[in-house]
Amino acid sequence: MHHGDYRRYPTTRRVVSSTSVGLAAAQWLRDSGYRQPNGLVLISPGVDASIDRPEHKAIPARDPLQDIPGIIEAGRLYAGDLDVAHPYVSPLNGDFHGLAPMIIFSGTLDLLYPDSIDLAAKARAAGVPVELHLRQGQPHNYAGMPTPEGRQARAIILRAVAQGLT
């Protein structure tokens, strides 16, 4: 959907589902004067491209899918001309007021999971309704995997979308 279409269909339900850019997109929509989607489904979101917290240091040995240099390089490439700390690159650094309700999925084997915990706390502090589904022993993007835990996560997502996340 082109961003001009967004205003043309004001009564359409919208849910943004994303692994990383959904939160930054919601912040951009708000900052640009567009209305928020009805909800955000954030699956193992990358919300801080710096990956510089002490909690991150021990996780790569357990994360079967990611490592710190790879995430830093991905953040640098995604940032383009922006600083990696810019909220549209690292939305954890942004303002959470006025954002859509969120459902966040992360697993404790995911290098990014400490940021998901902070994301939920920051959103709640700004008055944003949040559900955090943190699964023990699950990797990055577990919600999309063909596993029992992935199927359970997708069932939660489908129910929330069917209910409009409002």
Steps between C-alpha positions, in 0.01 A plus 500: 500500500641838406502742795249723316251213506522493878294819534254401227375201697462635855264227623706206381646285778875486489737277692871525434689175545876519481819346620686829528374810323141501632569714805707751303222513237242573772718780639543643149124485437431686823775757438376556143140565605350168396279299729635192670408151388258314726793303636858388462614139501875507560683171455853499643526870423833670448446820694857604587757465222791579731485162682727646765341395828676264741205258478575446131853369561405158642217419261690439170637172633138378532341672197501250212410761237674831571819660620589851610717598197224390262233701679723807518571476127131452418418808709767703326371399155137565599591843642637634174569868564339495845693439820429148636371666819228687304153380610409395144795258516500425875140570600570419865658849504176662382184634657233240570209732577205456267615171349267211420448205736778243465546127521869408526648153451854409597690197624774479760747360245451812286785749521239778484275383784631743769391786275151350468467512878605865500268572208202363692591698811550825309173456310307430822656805665368708208150358543515261203325166553757220467505121507848352525533133413850400612557127450777316681742316273367646174714660227463813290172504302371187672144620432548425131657159544324165441521402866236462772612833649483668160150364438388624844641847424326512163171400661538794741579731208201382296262545794633849568472605136148356475405710805660811348763535775293777652 
